[in-house]
Amino acid sequence: MKILKNLLKEPTFVFGSGLFLLTIGLAIFGPYIFTINTESVNLPYQNPGAGLILGADHLGRDMLSMLISGLKNSLFVGFMAGTIATTLGTLLGVYAGYKGGILDDIINMVTNLVLVIPSFVVLLLISASLEEGRSLQLIALIIGLTTWTWTTRSVRAQTSSLKSSEHINLARVNGASTFTILTKHILPYLLSYIFMVFIIQVASGILQEASISMLGLGPYDSISLGNIMNDAMKNEALGDGVWWAFIPASMLITSIVFSLYTLNTSMEGVFNPALRK
Amino acid sequence: MPNNEIIFEGKNLVKEFGHGKTLCTALKGMNFQIKEGEIVTLVGGSACGKSVLAKHMLGFLLPTKGEFLYRGKKITNQRDHWQDVQPIFQDPFSAFNQFYTIREQLEDSFNVFYKKPSKAEVKKRVDDALLAVNVQPSELEGKFPFELSGGQMQRMLLARIFALKPKVLIADEATSMVDACVRANILDYLMKLKEELNMTIIFITHDIGLAYYVSDRIFIVDDGQIIEQGTPDEVALTPKTAVTRHLLDDIPDIHKPWIVRKGHAQ
Amino acid sequence: MALFEVKNLSLHYLTRFGSKVHAVSDVSFELEEGEILGIAGESGCGKTTLVSGLMGLCIPPLYPSQGDVFVEGDPLMNRTPQDIRENILSRKVSMIPQGAFNALNPTRKIKDLAMDVIVSHEGKKAKKKEMYERIFNRFELLGMETARVLNSYPVQLTAGERQRSVIGISTLLNPKMVIADEPTSALDVTTQKQVIGMIFDLLEKKVFSTMIFITHELPLLRHVADRICVMYAGEIVEMGTSEQLVFDPRHPYTKALMSAMLSAEEGARGKKPEAIEGAPPFLGNEIIGCRFAPRCKYAKEDCKTKKMEIRIVGDRQVRCDYAE
C-alpha cells in the first residue's frame, strides 16, 4: 500500500496511469455510452456531423464504433502478447539463471538465436503465409513467441546475481526445493522488475500488431487500430484529406503506448530509488 | 572426549575450480580429522581456502580429488547431510528473505527434516529458541528482516540453530559483522548449546583472538593447506612454522607493538 | 579554523516503502591539520553512511536531514555531486574505498587511470610523458615495482597491489585529507600490515597530512589513529585519544566493547569476555532516550526517556549523563 502511496506522489505516474485508464475506460465503457454499430449504414467517408461524431470510413461504417471495437481488440492483442512473452521469458530466465550448467547453456543459446533473428520479419513471414486463420489470438501468440527473448536475458542476469545472496543459501539448508527457491526466494525480489518489463511488452505488442496490420497482414476479418489505419491507407484517405479515417486511430495508438512507457519510467523511479533525483 | 567418533575427515582433499588456463586449486591436499564434540577453528587470511573447506563441510561442494568424509561416509545427498549439519552465515543483512516475516522463516527451517514436527511443536521450538537467545517471541510478531538491526538479525540466525539443534555447526565468519559485545554474547549462548547437545562446532575466522578463546583445536590454513594444527596454546603461543609466527605478528593487538608511526603515542 | 568540521550532521535513508531510517544522527567533530581520526563501530552503525555524508555525496536513497560539513570553511551539503567531484574530491578530500577491485575500471591500465585523474582536474595541459613521470615518481613512494604496476591492468595485480594503486591514485593531487573507509578489511593480515605501513610512509613524506580512518577493528585503530570516536546506532557515543578510549573508556558501550575484546595471549582463555545482552536498535523508529540504555548495565530510570547529549568529561566527549 505504501508503494502505491509513493507512486501516487510521482506526477509522471499519475499522468501515465490516468491516460492509460482513460483509454481502457473507452474500450470498456465506450459501448455503454455510445451506440456501437459497425455495419455499413452511412455513406463512404461521410463527414463528421450530428450522430456521427467522427464520420464514417470508406465502407460507410461509423468511425467511433470502429475505434472503440478496434481499441478493445488492440488492447487484447497487447495484453495477451505481453503475458505470453513475460511469462515465458521469466520462467526461462529464472530457471536458467538459478540452475546454471548445461540447461542454462541451452536456454542461452536458444535465446541468442531468437534474439538475432529479427522478430518483426518472422512475424511478417508467418502472417503472410496464413490467410483465413489469422485471428487476433494467433497474432498475439506469434508476437508473444517472438519477443520473450530480452525478458529472458534480463531476468536471467538478475537471477544469477541474486543467486549468490546468502538468503538463497539459507533457503537451501532449510531444505527448500528448487521450485520453492524460485517462487519464494527469487521471484518476489524480481516482481517489480518483471511488472515493468510486462508493461513494456504490452506496449510493444500493441505497436507490433499495429505495424503488421498497417501492412495489411493483421488479424483477418477483425477490427483493430492497425487495420483501421491500413484501410485508410489503402483507400487514399490521406490524399483525399479524410483526416478522421486515420488521425483518431493513430492518436489512440500513440496515447496507449506513451502512457505505458510513462508508467514504466515513473515506476522505475520508485522501485529503484538510486535513479530518483 | 567422551565420544570419539570422527565427524569430518579429509584425506588428501583437493578442490579445483575451472579448467585449462583458468584452473585454480583452492585446496591443495588437506589431511585432518575432527572428532565429535570438538570445537575446531580454521584460521587464515583471505582466499586461503578456509571458506572453500567450510563449503565442503556444508555439502555445498564436493572434492575434485582425495576424500572428504562425514562420519566415515562420502556426502552424497545434501538434504541427508543437512539433517545433522547446519550453518550460521556471515552476513546477517542478506541472510533472510525480505518478503517474509522472521518468524515464518524460522518455522520454515524445519522443512529440512524428513519428519517435520507438528505445527504446534515447531511453534514451541521457535518460541523456546527465541527465549534462549533472550528475545521475547511477542516482540518479533509480524516483524520483517528490514525492521531489525544487523546485531538483532545475527541473533535470529543463532535462534535458528537453537531451534534446529543440529549435531554439527559450521560458523563461517559468523561474528565478523557484529561488535565485540554481541560477539561475546553469541559465543556465550553457543557454548551453552554445545554443552547441552555435545555439538561439534567448526568456526571459520581470521580472528586469532576468537580462535584462541573458543577452540579445542586450531587449524592454521594457508594457500590451500593446513600448515599447522594443535591446541590454542600450541598454535597461538608456541607456533612451530614461520608462516604461523608471521601471521600472529601481523595481527594488530592492543597490547602488542605493531608498526609504529612517527609522532604517534604508543 | 579547523581543516575539516562536521556540525550536527544527520542523514537518513528513504526506504522503498516510504519510511525513513535514521542512519546517522547528530555527528559533530573537528579535525585539525596533521591529525588522524579513527571512527569505530560495528557494521550497520552508520560508519559507511557517514562517509558519504562527509564527502557531501548524499546519493538517493540517502538524504541529509540536518547539519553540515565544512572543508576549510566551505560547506558541502546540498551541492550537486558534479560540483563536489570537480571542486572537492581528489584536491581537498580524497576517498580510499574498501573494495579496490570495484574502484578500478578493469579495462584500463593503472597509468591510464592515474592520468584520467590528472586530466579531469587539471585539463590536458601537460604532455603525456610529463604526466607519466609525475605518476611514476609518486608511485615510487608506494614500494612496488613501479613500472610493472603502472603498465598492468587491475586484474593482473594482487589485492595488495591494487589497494596500494588506489591509494596512489587518490592521493595523486595532494589532497589536504584522506577518508579511508575500511581500506584494509578485504586484505589478509599480512597485506594489511604492509598497506598500513605504506600509508604511514606517505604521511611521513607529507603527501597528505590528515586522515579519517574508518574500521570496525579497534586494535588496528589503536595503532593508526590519534583520536578515536566510537559510533553506536548512528551516534557518536565517545570521542577521545586512542590511548584514552582503549585503556580507559568512559561510556558504558565503549567499556563493554573493550572488555569484550579477545586477544591471543597467555591466560586469555580463562578470562571470559564481558557479554552484554541485546543488540543495537533498529533505526527506522524515532528513539527518544539513550540508544544504548536497553543494554546498559548502569542505566538509570531516566536514561530511556531523556535525550542524551554529548558531554565534555575531562578532555573527551561522552554521550552519557552518568559517565565520569
XYZ file of N, CA, C and O in Angstrom, chain B residues 33 165 172 193 210:
20
model
N 41.358 -34.633 10.825
C 40.234 -35.332 11.433
C 39.621 -34.409 12.465
O 40.338 -33.729 13.189
N 18.683 -27.430 16.553
C 19.592 -28.267 17.336
C 20.388 -29.253 16.478
O 20.250 -30.478 16.613
N 30.736 -19.783 9.619
C 31.688 -19.134 8.717
C 31.694 -17.631 8.980
O 30.784 -16.932 8.584
N 24.714 -24.106 24.357
C 24.074 -25.081 23.484
C 24.999 -26.269 23.240
O 24.568 -27.418 23.185
N 39.630 -14.702 18.725
C 38.416 -15.506 18.840
C 38.778 -16.987 18.856
O 38.314 -17.754 19.698
